[in-house]
């Protein structure tokens, strides 16, 4: 065994002892809210294909057409050789979809957050006190990665507690050279929403830049699925979202002012030093943008399924937190109990992944139940009956 492998073996043993070792398992996304795993077809309540677009014929067809017409790869980073018309046209579509001046495509949501946050902070005035960053306690790991790269300390406000944010802005923000607020519009593990109108008002009053991650809202919430930021047009400085969840494809966008996008083209390392997303990926995004504004029926269906699931969990005495979206946590508490319930549900044909620390705070282990437009009310009832039987 090499020296490196022996260090890694020790590190893996540590993860194993903490009961947190994970492994990759073969699975395949199927239509109608199903998933194939271990040779069995299961009801899937764990993926993020909320609108059922990942296997939609139009996305598959356009991905194939664009690959056939423009090639499998993009050849280089966009600044090195010049960018294709496909990227520019699609970015104009995304900007229009988000009611913003401009947009920029990234290879993934993780990469966008990890690259954009340090770039923004690098542009903020470098006074001795520096910029002050205010983050919701539950922001996604990719935003923490961006903050860690920037080496910036965060002032963390209690989850979705905008009074606490205000207090911190007054206490820690007053003397800072600039203020930046980072949050999500729909939280990935809790399925609750930020009060976007109040958040925008607070940011304006404290002269803070506002960065909102719309990974789980894009396509599902807001007018025509444009996200919650569409409820406060022009008042979120930077909107980030992904194509990998409700939009059924891959990649991410950042939308905002033209100056913001011009700056990121120059300063976001995860844009500058990476190969442009390839034509097939862009084709799928283009097709999703055709479909998403027309999918009000699917959005209403998801909302109704969410209500049905929440009422059912409440009947079983299970807390679903402040969820009001297509993501519904069934709070279990102890890690071992959440894992054991998830395993029993899997035996019974339901994919309902347990989420545990470090992804969520200790004591809040849960089943993270994610709804898909292909689910029927009977699927929800079957899940609830299985939870009741296997608890
Ligand atoms: C809130 C949030 N932001 C960003 C990401 C990363 O997006 P992607 O999967 O496209 O890398 C995720 C995905 O898990 C997420 O939940």
mmCIF file of C-alpha atoms and ligand atoms in Angstrom:
data_model
loop_
_atom_site.group_PDB
_atom_site.id
_atom_site.type_symbol
_atom_site.label_atom_id
_atom_site.label_comp_id
_atom_site.label_asym_id
_atom_site.label_seq_id
_atom_site.Cartn_x
_atom_site.Cartn_y
_atom_site.Cartn_z
ATOM 1 C CA UNK A 1 0.000 0.000 0.000
ATOM 2 C CA UNK A 2 1.346 3.459 -0.893
ATOM 3 C CA UNK A 3 1.946 6.047 1.812
ATOM 4 C CA UNK A 4 -0.958 8.082 0.440
ATOM 5 C CA UNK A 5 -3.317 5.090 0.497
ATOM 6 C CA UNK A 6 -2.385 4.348 4.093
ATOM 7 C CA UNK A 7 -3.288 7.958 5.097
ATOM 8 C CA UNK A 8 -6.541 7.589 3.218
ATOM 9 C CA UNK A 9 -7.310 4.261 4.834
ATOM 10 C CA UNK A 10 -6.901 5.851 8.251
ATOM 11 C CA UNK A 11 -9.169 8.716 7.260
ATOM 12 C CA UNK A 12 -11.800 6.308 5.922
ATOM 13 C CA UNK A 13 -11.644 4.289 9.140
ATOM 14 C CA UNK A 14 -12.351 7.507 11.057
ATOM 15 C CA UNK A 15 -15.400 8.178 8.880
ATOM 16 C CA UNK A 16 -16.509 4.563 9.350
ATOM 17 C CA UNK A 17 -16.176 4.787 13.158
ATOM 18 C CA UNK A 18 -18.358 7.901 13.123
ATOM 19 C CA UNK A 19 -20.972 5.849 11.228
ATOM 20 C CA UNK A 20 -20.739 8.250 8.296
ATOM 21 C CA UNK A 21 -19.126 6.184 5.573
ATOM 22 C CA UNK A 22 -21.007 6.412 2.282
ATOM 23 C CA UNK A 23 -20.740 4.334 -0.856
ATOM 24 C CA UNK A 24 -21.953 4.740 -4.404
ATOM 25 C CA UNK A 25 -24.801 2.492 -5.492
ATOM 26 C CA UNK A 26 -26.023 1.918 -9.019
ATOM 27 C CA UNK A 27 -29.433 3.468 -9.713
ATOM 28 C CA UNK A 28 -31.340 4.849 -12.687
ATOM 29 C CA UNK A 29 -33.969 7.570 -12.857
ATOM 30 C CA UNK A 30 -37.218 6.322 -14.385
ATOM 31 C CA UNK A 31 -40.356 8.247 -15.474
ATOM 32 C CA UNK A 32 -43.473 8.572 -13.298
ATOM 33 C CA UNK A 33 -41.605 9.232 -10.079
ATOM 34 C CA UNK A 34 -39.822 5.885 -10.136
ATOM 35 C CA UNK A 35 -36.195 4.846 -9.768
ATOM 36 C CA UNK A 36 -34.453 1.579 -10.509
ATOM 37 C CA UNK A 37 -32.089 0.381 -7.820
ATOM 38 C CA UNK A 38 -30.610 -3.049 -7.279
ATOM 39 C CA UNK A 39 -32.711 -4.465 -10.125
ATOM 40 C CA UNK A 40 -35.961 -3.252 -8.534
ATOM 41 C CA UNK A 41 -38.312 -0.470 -9.543
ATOM 42 C CA UNK A 42 -38.953 1.743 -6.546
ATOM 43 C CA UNK A 43 -41.038 4.809 -5.834
ATOM 44 C CA UNK A 44 -38.505 7.628 -5.731
ATOM 45 C CA UNK A 45 -38.822 10.376 -3.123
ATOM 46 C CA UNK A 46 -35.178 11.368 -3.153
ATOM 47 C CA UNK A 47 -34.170 12.840 -6.511
ATOM 48 C CA UNK A 48 -34.641 16.461 -7.561
ATOM 49 C CA UNK A 49 -36.286 15.860 -10.940
ATOM 50 C CA UNK A 50 -39.289 17.804 -9.695
ATOM 51 C CA UNK A 51 -40.965 18.484 -13.059
ATOM 52 C CA UNK A 52 -40.067 15.173 -14.669
ATOM 53 C CA UNK A 53 -37.904 16.868 -17.305
ATOM 54 C CA UNK A 54 -34.782 14.709 -16.933
ATOM 55 C CA UNK A 55 -36.291 12.103 -19.256
ATOM 56 C CA UNK A 56 -38.591 14.399 -21.202
ATOM 57 C CA UNK A 57 -38.457 13.577 -24.943
ATOM 58 C CA UNK A 58 -37.951 17.211 -25.954
ATOM 59 C CA UNK A 59 -34.842 17.598 -23.762
ATOM 60 C CA UNK A 60 -33.421 14.268 -24.896
ATOM 61 C CA UNK A 61 -34.099 15.102 -28.539
ATOM 62 C CA UNK A 62 -32.596 18.590 -28.438
ATOM 63 C CA UNK A 63 -29.532 17.411 -26.511
ATOM 64 C CA UNK A 64 -28.986 14.868 -29.312
ATOM 65 C CA UNK A 65 -29.651 17.397 -32.084
ATOM 66 C CA UNK A 66 -27.248 19.975 -30.668
ATOM 67 C CA UNK A 67 -24.559 17.338 -30.144
ATOM 68 C CA UNK A 68 -25.033 16.099 -33.727
ATOM 69 C CA UNK A 69 -24.884 19.632 -35.100
ATOM 70 C CA UNK A 70 -22.138 21.108 -32.905
ATOM 71 C CA UNK A 71 -20.104 18.208 -31.501
ATOM 72 C CA UNK A 72 -19.741 16.375 -28.222
ATOM 73 C CA UNK A 73 -17.291 18.758 -26.590
ATOM 74 C CA UNK A 74 -16.760 22.500 -26.511
ATOM 75 C CA UNK A 75 -12.998 22.453 -26.925
ATOM 76 C CA UNK A 76 -11.774 25.047 -24.449
ATOM 77 C CA UNK A 77 -12.638 27.620 -21.874
ATOM 78 C CA UNK A 78 -14.773 30.401 -23.341
ATOM 79 C CA UNK A 79 -12.157 33.115 -22.904
ATOM 80 C CA UNK A 80 -9.402 31.174 -24.634
ATOM 81 C CA UNK A 81 -10.847 30.438 -28.048
ATOM 82 C CA UNK A 82 -13.935 32.621 -28.087
ATOM 83 C CA UNK A 83 -17.398 31.577 -27.066
ATOM 84 C CA UNK A 84 -20.042 29.857 -29.210
ATOM 85 C CA UNK A 85 -23.258 31.531 -30.286
ATOM 86 C CA UNK A 86 -25.090 28.738 -28.445
ATOM 87 C CA UNK A 87 -23.817 29.961 -25.074
ATOM 88 C CA UNK A 88 -24.536 33.613 -25.817
ATOM 89 C CA UNK A 89 -28.056 32.987 -27.113
ATOM 90 C CA UNK A 90 -28.893 30.740 -24.194
ATOM 91 C CA UNK A 91 -27.575 33.269 -21.688
ATOM 92 C CA UNK A 92 -29.811 35.926 -23.227
ATOM 93 C CA UNK A 93 -32.772 33.534 -22.778
ATOM 94 C CA UNK A 94 -31.850 32.874 -19.142
ATOM 95 C CA UNK A 95 -31.517 36.597 -18.424
ATOM 96 C CA UNK A 96 -34.988 37.189 -19.897
ATOM 97 C CA UNK A 97 -36.405 34.228 -17.913
ATOM 98 C CA UNK A 98 -35.018 35.766 -14.697
ATOM 99 C CA UNK A 99 -35.946 39.367 -15.631
ATOM 100 C CA UNK A 100 -32.278 40.384 -15.366
ATOM 101 C CA UNK A 101 -29.952 42.313 -17.656
ATOM 102 C CA UNK A 102 -27.519 39.452 -18.161
ATOM 103 C CA UNK A 103 -26.685 35.867 -17.183
ATOM 104 C CA UNK A 104 -23.687 33.541 -17.195
ATOM 105 C CA UNK A 105 -23.691 29.743 -17.441
ATOM 106 C CA UNK A 106 -21.539 27.653 -15.091
ATOM 107 C CA UNK A 107 -20.686 23.955 -15.242
ATOM 108 C CA UNK A 108 -22.539 23.230 -12.002
ATOM 109 C CA UNK A 109 -24.247 24.921 -9.100
ATOM 110 C CA UNK A 110 -21.462 23.906 -6.751
ATOM 111 C CA UNK A 111 -18.901 25.421 -9.066
ATOM 112 C CA UNK A 112 -20.906 28.638 -9.471
ATOM 113 C CA UNK A 113 -21.198 29.240 -5.729
ATOM 114 C CA UNK A 114 -17.615 28.246 -5.023
ATOM 115 C CA UNK A 115 -16.326 30.557 -7.761
ATOM 116 C CA UNK A 116 -18.620 33.559 -7.561
ATOM 117 C CA UNK A 117 -18.498 34.253 -3.828
ATOM 118 C CA UNK A 118 -14.705 34.752 -3.599
ATOM 119 C CA UNK A 119 -14.828 36.830 -6.790
ATOM 120 C CA UNK A 120 -17.479 39.139 -5.288
ATOM 121 C CA UNK A 121 -15.570 39.512 -2.043
ATOM 122 C CA UNK A 122 -12.358 40.306 -3.906
ATOM 123 C CA UNK A 123 -14.101 43.321 -5.464
ATOM 124 C CA UNK A 124 -15.315 44.753 -2.181
ATOM 125 C CA UNK A 125 -13.329 47.663 -0.713
ATOM 126 C CA UNK A 126 -10.370 46.396 1.277
ATOM 127 C CA UNK A 127 -10.558 48.601 4.369
ATOM 128 C CA UNK A 128 -9.071 47.330 7.645
ATOM 129 C CA UNK A 129 -12.502 46.164 8.723
ATOM 130 C CA UNK A 130 -13.203 44.562 5.348
ATOM 131 C CA UNK A 131 -16.521 43.327 4.044
ATOM 132 C CA UNK A 132 -19.076 41.730 6.358
ATOM 133 C CA UNK A 133 -20.841 38.597 5.138
ATOM 134 C CA UNK A 134 -24.187 37.503 6.598
ATOM 135 C CA UNK A 135 -25.309 33.928 5.972
ATOM 136 C CA UNK A 136 -28.351 31.862 6.875
ATOM 137 C CA UNK A 137 -27.257 28.989 9.138
ATOM 138 C CA UNK A 138 -28.494 26.420 6.618
ATOM 139 C CA UNK A 139 -26.894 27.625 3.381
ATOM 140 C CA UNK A 140 -25.587 24.964 1.039
ATOM 141 C CA UNK A 141 -22.081 23.477 1.321
ATOM 142 C CA UNK A 142 -21.072 25.078 -1.987
ATOM 143 C CA UNK A 143 -21.520 28.556 -0.517
ATOM 144 C CA UNK A 144 -19.368 27.564 2.446
ATOM 145 C CA UNK A 145 -16.754 26.372 -0.032
ATOM 146 C CA UNK A 146 -16.798 29.812 -1.684
ATOM 147 C CA UNK A 147 -16.475 31.559 1.668
ATOM 148 C CA UNK A 148 -13.648 29.258 2.735
ATOM 149 C CA UNK A 149 -11.776 30.034 -0.494
ATOM 150 C CA UNK A 150 -12.210 33.732 0.195
ATOM 151 C CA UNK A 151 -11.025 33.233 3.794
ATOM 152 C CA UNK A 152 -13.909 35.420 4.941
ATOM 153 C CA UNK A 153 -15.556 35.135 8.346
ATOM 154 C CA UNK A 154 -19.336 34.787 8.283
ATOM 155 C CA UNK A 155 -21.944 36.266 10.586
ATOM 156 C CA UNK A 156 -24.506 33.470 10.655
ATOM 157 C CA UNK A 157 -28.128 34.288 11.338
ATOM 158 C CA UNK A 158 -30.616 31.737 12.674
ATOM 159 C CA UNK A 159 -32.352 29.890 9.883
ATOM 160 C CA UNK A 160 -34.835 32.167 8.071
ATOM 161 C CA UNK A 161 -34.851 34.492 11.103
ATOM 162 C CA UNK A 162 -34.788 37.881 9.410
ATOM 163 C CA UNK A 163 -35.042 39.705 12.757
ATOM 164 C CA UNK A 164 -31.768 38.062 13.711
ATOM 165 C CA UNK A 165 -30.286 39.088 10.355
ATOM 166 C CA UNK A 166 -31.296 42.687 11.076
ATOM 167 C CA UNK A 167 -29.691 42.567 14.504
ATOM 168 C CA UNK A 168 -26.447 41.222 13.064
ATOM 169 C CA UNK A 169 -26.454 43.796 10.260
ATOM 170 C CA UNK A 170 -26.789 46.569 12.823
ATOM 171 C CA UNK A 171 -24.165 45.092 15.172
ATOM 172 C CA UNK A 172 -21.531 43.823 12.762
ATOM 173 C CA UNK A 173 -22.311 45.539 9.493
ATOM 174 C CA UNK A 174 -22.279 49.199 10.421
ATOM 175 C CA UNK A 175 -18.526 49.798 10.209
ATOM 176 C CA UNK A 176 -17.816 47.329 7.428
ATOM 177 C CA UNK A 177 -16.545 48.422 4.018
ATOM 178 C CA UNK A 178 -19.408 46.526 2.347
ATOM 179 C CA UNK A 179 -22.129 44.075 3.324
ATOM 180 C CA UNK A 180 -23.161 40.867 1.546
ATOM 181 C CA UNK A 181 -26.132 38.641 2.450
ATOM 182 C CA UNK A 182 -26.125 35.014 1.248
ATOM 183 C CA UNK A 183 -29.192 32.824 1.442
ATOM 184 C CA UNK A 184 -31.432 30.401 -0.467
ATOM 185 C CA UNK A 185 -34.972 31.075 -1.620
ATOM 186 C CA UNK A 186 -36.042 27.451 -0.955
ATOM 187 C CA UNK A 187 -33.913 25.451 1.455
ATOM 188 C CA UNK A 188 -32.742 22.148 0.077
ATOM 189 C CA UNK A 189 -33.137 20.031 3.207
ATOM 190 C CA UNK A 190 -36.147 21.778 4.802
ATOM 191 C CA UNK A 191 -38.319 22.830 1.857
ATOM 192 C CA UNK A 192 -39.174 26.152 3.463
ATOM 193 C CA UNK A 193 -38.993 29.546 1.747
ATOM 194 C CA UNK A 194 -37.381 32.822 2.623
ATOM 195 C CA UNK A 195 -39.637 35.876 2.905
ATOM 196 C CA UNK A 196 -38.077 37.386 -0.202
ATOM 197 C CA UNK A 197 -39.900 40.732 -0.081
ATOM 198 C CA UNK A 198 -38.812 41.407 3.491
ATOM 199 C CA UNK A 199 -35.304 40.173 2.766
ATOM 200 C CA UNK A 200 -34.984 42.558 -0.185
ATOM 201 C CA UNK A 201 -36.266 45.426 1.947
ATOM 202 C CA UNK A 202 -33.758 44.674 4.730
ATOM 203 C CA UNK A 203 -30.881 44.442 2.239
ATOM 204 C CA UNK A 204 -31.824 47.809 0.749
ATOM 205 C CA UNK A 205 -32.171 49.495 4.124
ATOM 206 C CA UNK A 206 -28.752 48.255 5.277
ATOM 207 C CA UNK A 207 -27.098 48.898 1.913
ATOM 208 C CA UNK A 208 -26.163 45.219 1.633
ATOM 209 C CA UNK A 209 -25.720 43.269 -1.606
ATOM 210 C CA UNK A 210 -28.137 40.343 -1.815
ATOM 211 C CA UNK A 211 -27.159 36.906 -3.198
ATOM 212 C CA UNK A 212 -29.975 34.334 -3.442
ATOM 213 C CA UNK A 213 -29.493 30.684 -4.427
ATOM 214 C CA UNK A 214 -32.608 29.537 -6.299
ATOM 215 C CA UNK A 215 -31.442 25.958 -6.947
ATOM 216 C CA UNK A 216 -34.682 24.432 -5.630
ATOM 217 C CA UNK A 217 -37.077 27.227 -6.624
ATOM 218 C CA UNK A 218 -36.131 27.546 -10.291
ATOM 219 C CA UNK A 219 -38.817 25.920 -12.423
ATOM 220 C CA UNK A 220 -41.095 25.165 -9.476
ATOM 221 C CA UNK A 221 -41.998 28.434 -7.756
ATOM 222 C CA UNK A 222 -42.760 32.016 -8.710
ATOM 223 C CA UNK A 223 -44.677 33.151 -11.774
ATOM 224 C CA UNK A 224 -44.149 30.604 -14.601
ATOM 225 C CA UNK A 225 -41.496 28.883 -12.490
ATOM 226 C CA UNK A 226 -39.139 31.874 -12.619
ATOM 227 C CA UNK A 227 -38.227 31.486 -8.955
ATOM 228 C CA UNK A 228 -39.070 33.548 -5.879
ATOM 229 C CA UNK A 229 -36.776 36.365 -7.000
ATOM 230 C CA UNK A 230 -39.333 37.062 -9.763
ATOM 231 C CA UNK A 231 -41.643 38.297 -6.972
ATOM 232 C CA UNK A 232 -39.224 41.175 -6.319
ATOM 233 C CA UNK A 233 -37.915 42.036 -9.790
ATOM 234 C CA UNK A 234 -34.641 43.973 -9.850
ATOM 235 C CA UNK A 235 -34.147 43.763 -6.073
ATOM 236 C CA UNK A 236 -31.857 40.730 -5.777
ATOM 237 C CA UNK A 237 -28.324 41.676 -6.844
ATOM 238 C CA UNK A 238 -27.225 38.181 -7.738
ATOM 239 C CA UNK A 239 -29.516 35.238 -8.481
ATOM 240 C CA UNK A 240 -27.921 31.844 -8.767
ATOM 241 C CA UNK A 241 -29.812 28.737 -9.843
ATOM 242 C CA UNK A 242 -29.264 25.307 -11.316
ATOM 243 C CA UNK A 243 -30.405 23.454 -14.414
ATOM 244 C CA UNK A 244 -29.779 20.153 -12.640
ATOM 245 C CA UNK A 245 -32.942 19.933 -10.557
ATOM 246 C CA UNK A 246 -36.394 20.980 -11.850
ATOM 247 C CA UNK A 247 -34.939 21.839 -15.265
ATOM 248 C CA UNK A 248 -33.898 18.232 -15.726
ATOM 249 C CA UNK A 249 -30.422 18.875 -17.133
ATOM 250 C CA UNK A 250 -27.058 19.945 -15.826
ATOM 251 C CA UNK A 251 -25.209 23.155 -15.053
ATOM 252 C CA UNK A 252 -26.091 26.432 -13.414
ATOM 253 C CA UNK A 253 -26.599 30.130 -14.039
ATOM 254 C CA UNK A 254 -25.884 33.407 -12.361
ATOM 255 C CA UNK A 255 -28.133 36.316 -13.334
ATOM 256 C CA UNK A 256 -27.961 40.011 -12.477
ATOM 257 C CA UNK A 257 -26.696 43.274 -13.921
ATOM 258 C CA UNK A 258 -24.509 43.461 -17.014
ATOM 259 C CA UNK A 259 -21.671 44.825 -14.860
ATOM 260 C CA UNK A 260 -21.932 41.820 -12.527
ATOM 261 C CA UNK A 261 -21.686 39.386 -15.433
ATOM 262 C CA UNK A 262 -18.843 41.338 -17.111
ATOM 263 C CA UNK A 263 -16.958 41.211 -13.819
ATOM 264 C CA UNK A 264 -17.527 37.469 -13.274
ATOM 265 C CA UNK A 265 -16.281 36.718 -16.796
ATOM 266 C CA UNK A 266 -13.010 38.302 -15.664
ATOM 267 C CA UNK A 267 -12.797 37.244 -12.044
ATOM 268 C CA UNK A 268 -14.701 34.002 -11.281
ATOM 269 C CA UNK A 269 -12.018 31.297 -11.425
ATOM 270 C CA UNK A 270 -14.612 28.534 -11.862
ATOM 271 C CA UNK A 271 -15.683 30.274 -15.061
ATOM 272 C CA UNK A 272 -12.313 31.458 -16.382
ATOM 273 C CA UNK A 273 -10.328 28.262 -15.877
ATOM 274 C CA UNK A 274 -12.798 25.613 -16.964
ATOM 275 C CA UNK A 275 -14.045 24.215 -20.253
ATOM 276 C CA UNK A 276 -17.331 25.596 -21.584
ATOM 277 C CA UNK A 277 -20.402 23.365 -21.070
ATOM 278 C CA UNK A 278 -20.875 21.221 -24.187
ATOM 279 C CA UNK A 279 -23.670 21.494 -26.806
ATOM 280 C CA UNK A 280 -25.755 18.522 -25.578
ATOM 281 C CA UNK A 281 -26.000 20.099 -22.114
ATOM 282 C CA UNK A 282 -26.996 23.441 -23.634
ATOM 283 C CA UNK A 283 -29.596 21.789 -25.888
ATOM 284 C CA UNK A 284 -31.323 20.210 -22.894
ATOM 285 C CA UNK A 285 -31.378 23.566 -21.069
ATOM 286 C CA UNK A 286 -32.810 25.294 -24.151
ATOM 287 C CA UNK A 287 -35.623 22.727 -24.369
ATOM 288 C CA UNK A 288 -36.336 23.028 -20.634
ATOM 289 C CA UNK A 289 -36.693 26.800 -21.032
ATOM 290 C CA UNK A 290 -39.316 26.176 -23.741
ATOM 291 C CA UNK A 291 -41.294 23.937 -21.419
ATOM 292 C CA UNK A 292 -40.987 25.410 -17.921
ATOM 293 C CA UNK A 293 -43.163 28.525 -18.405
ATOM 294 C CA UNK A 294 -45.977 26.283 -19.744
ATOM 295 C CA UNK A 295 -45.952 23.898 -16.768
ATOM 296 C CA UNK A 296 -48.369 25.594 -14.365
ATOM 297 C CA UNK A 297 -50.446 22.380 -14.180
ATOM 298 C CA UNK A 298 -47.404 20.379 -13.026
ATOM 299 C CA UNK A 299 -46.530 23.098 -10.482
ATOM 300 C CA UNK A 300 -50.086 23.044 -9.107
ATOM 301 C CA UNK A 301 -49.955 19.225 -8.961
ATOM 302 C CA UNK A 302 -46.673 19.351 -7.008
ATOM 303 C CA UNK A 303 -48.159 21.882 -4.588
ATOM 304 C CA UNK A 304 -51.202 19.647 -4.006
ATOM 305 C CA UNK A 305 -48.988 16.584 -3.476
ATOM 306 C CA UNK A 306 -46.936 18.575 -0.954
ATOM 307 C CA UNK A 307 -50.080 19.489 1.017
ATOM 308 C CA UNK A 308 -51.253 15.858 0.952
ATOM 309 C CA UNK A 309 -47.902 14.594 2.211
ATOM 310 C CA UNK A 310 -47.657 17.215 4.974
ATOM 311 C CA UNK A 311 -51.181 16.484 6.245
ATOM 312 C CA UNK A 312 -50.447 12.762 6.174
ATOM 313 C CA UNK A 313 -47.195 13.161 8.121
ATOM 314 C CA UNK A 314 -48.965 15.339 10.671
ATOM 315 C CA UNK A 315 -51.612 12.594 11.088
ATOM 316 C CA UNK A 316 -48.770 10.169 11.813
ATOM 317 C CA UNK A 317 -47.388 12.594 14.391
ATOM 318 C CA UNK A 318 -44.309 13.407 12.309
ATOM 319 C CA UNK A 319 -43.034 16.972 12.215
ATOM 320 C CA UNK A 320 -42.428 18.417 8.739
ATOM 321 C CA UNK A 321 -40.858 21.659 9.913
ATOM 322 C CA UNK A 322 -41.799 24.777 7.972
ATOM 323 C CA UNK A 323 -41.932 23.035 4.584
ATOM 324 C CA UNK A 324 -44.289 24.658 2.080
ATOM 325 C CA UNK A 325 -42.825 23.327 -1.160
ATOM 326 C CA UNK A 326 -42.031 20.130 -3.078
ATOM 327 C CA UNK A 327 -39.381 19.263 -0.466
ATOM 328 C CA UNK A 328 -40.893 17.812 2.707
ATOM 329 C CA UNK A 329 -38.737 16.647 5.618
ATOM 330 C CA UNK A 330 -40.116 13.938 7.892
ATOM 331 C CA UNK A 331 -38.224 14.770 11.069
ATOM 332 C CA UNK A 332 -36.913 11.727 12.922
ATOM 333 C CA UNK A 333 -34.212 13.234 15.160
ATOM 334 C CA UNK A 334 -31.695 10.511 15.901
ATOM 335 C CA UNK A 335 -29.374 9.564 13.099
ATOM 336 C CA UNK A 336 -29.634 5.802 13.656
ATOM 337 C CA UNK A 337 -33.422 5.891 13.663
ATOM 338 C CA UNK A 338 -33.567 7.908 10.442
ATOM 339 C CA UNK A 339 -31.116 5.510 8.766
ATOM 340 C CA UNK A 340 -33.013 2.438 9.963
ATOM 341 C CA UNK A 341 -36.381 3.786 8.786
ATOM 342 C CA UNK A 342 -34.930 4.684 5.396
ATOM 343 C CA UNK A 343 -33.519 1.147 5.068
ATOM 344 C CA UNK A 344 -36.874 -0.452 5.974
ATOM 345 C CA UNK A 345 -38.665 1.769 3.459
ATOM 346 C CA UNK A 346 -36.176 0.749 0.811
ATOM 347 C CA UNK A 347 -36.957 -2.903 1.531
ATOM 348 C CA UNK A 348 -40.599 -2.029 1.018
ATOM 349 C CA UNK A 349 -39.902 -0.364 -2.349
ATOM 350 C CA UNK A 350 -39.610 3.330 -1.413
ATOM 351 C CA UNK A 351 -36.534 5.449 -1.916
ATOM 352 C CA UNK A 352 -36.662 7.967 0.946
ATOM 353 C CA UNK A 353 -33.103 8.922 1.791
ATOM 354 C CA UNK A 354 -32.132 9.726 5.340
ATOM 355 C CA UNK A 355 -30.251 12.999 5.703
ATOM 356 C CA UNK A 356 -28.019 13.259 8.748
ATOM 357 C CA UNK A 357 -25.130 15.275 10.127
ATOM 358 C CA UNK A 358 -22.975 16.845 8.807
ATOM 359 C CA UNK A 359 -25.499 17.692 6.057
ATOM 360 C CA UNK A 360 -28.070 18.767 8.684
ATOM 361 C CA UNK A 361 -27.530 19.850 12.313
ATOM 362 C CA UNK A 362 -27.189 17.079 14.965
ATOM 363 C CA UNK A 363 -30.535 15.876 16.320
ATOM 364 C CA UNK A 364 -32.402 16.832 13.132
ATOM 365 C CA UNK A 365 -31.848 13.716 11.066
ATOM 366 C CA UNK A 366 -34.752 13.212 8.727
ATOM 367 C CA UNK A 367 -36.161 11.606 5.666
ATOM 368 C CA UNK A 368 -35.880 14.248 2.965
ATOM 369 C CA UNK A 369 -38.909 13.584 0.803
ATOM 370 C CA UNK A 370 -38.785 15.232 -2.612
ATOM 371 C CA UNK A 371 -41.855 15.175 -4.823
ATOM 372 C CA UNK A 372 -41.917 14.650 -8.566
ATOM 373 C CA UNK A 373 -44.679 15.723 -10.930
ATOM 374 C CA UNK A 374 -44.950 12.074 -12.028
ATOM 375 C CA UNK A 375 -46.160 11.038 -8.567
ATOM 376 C CA UNK A 376 -49.868 10.447 -8.089
ATOM 377 C CA UNK A 377 -51.888 11.056 -4.915
ATOM 378 C CA UNK A 378 -51.969 7.250 -4.555
ATOM 379 C CA UNK A 379 -48.141 7.218 -4.513
ATOM 380 C CA UNK A 380 -48.171 9.670 -1.600
ATOM 381 C CA UNK A 381 -50.724 7.556 0.256
ATOM 382 C CA UNK A 382 -48.614 4.445 -0.346
ATOM 383 C CA UNK A 383 -45.544 6.212 1.069
ATOM 384 C CA UNK A 384 -47.473 7.366 4.128
ATOM 385 C CA UNK A 385 -48.816 3.848 4.727
ATOM 386 C CA UNK A 386 -45.282 2.461 4.456
ATOM 387 C CA UNK A 387 -43.918 5.043 6.916
ATOM 388 C CA UNK A 388 -46.713 4.155 9.338
ATOM 389 C CA UNK A 389 -46.030 0.439 8.980
ATOM 390 C CA UNK A 390 -42.252 0.662 9.315
ATOM 391 C CA UNK A 391 -41.699 3.316 11.966
HETATM 392 C C1 LIG B 1 -29.026 25.057 -2.564
HETATM 393 C C2 LIG B 1 -28.096 24.398 -3.519
HETATM 394 N N1 LIG B 1 -27.178 25.136 -4.160
HETATM 395 C C3 LIG B 1 -26.319 24.583 -5.031
HETATM 396 C C4 LIG B 1 -26.341 23.234 -5.301
HETATM 397 C C5 LIG B 1 -25.345 22.641 -6.262
HETATM 398 O O1 LIG B 1 -25.914 22.501 -7.519
HETATM 399 P P1 LIG B 1 -25.356 21.395 -8.551
HETATM 400 O O2 LIG B 1 -25.960 20.115 -8.155
HETATM 401 O O3 LIG B 1 -25.792 21.898 -9.889
HETATM 402 O O4 LIG B 1 -23.870 21.406 -8.423
HETATM 403 C C6 LIG B 1 -27.301 22.433 -4.690
HETATM 404 C C7 LIG B 1 -27.379 20.975 -5.020
HETATM 405 O O5 LIG B 1 -27.385 20.108 -4.266
HETATM 406 C C8 LIG B 1 -28.179 23.017 -3.764
HETATM 407 O O6 LIG B 1 -29.081 22.267 -3.102
#
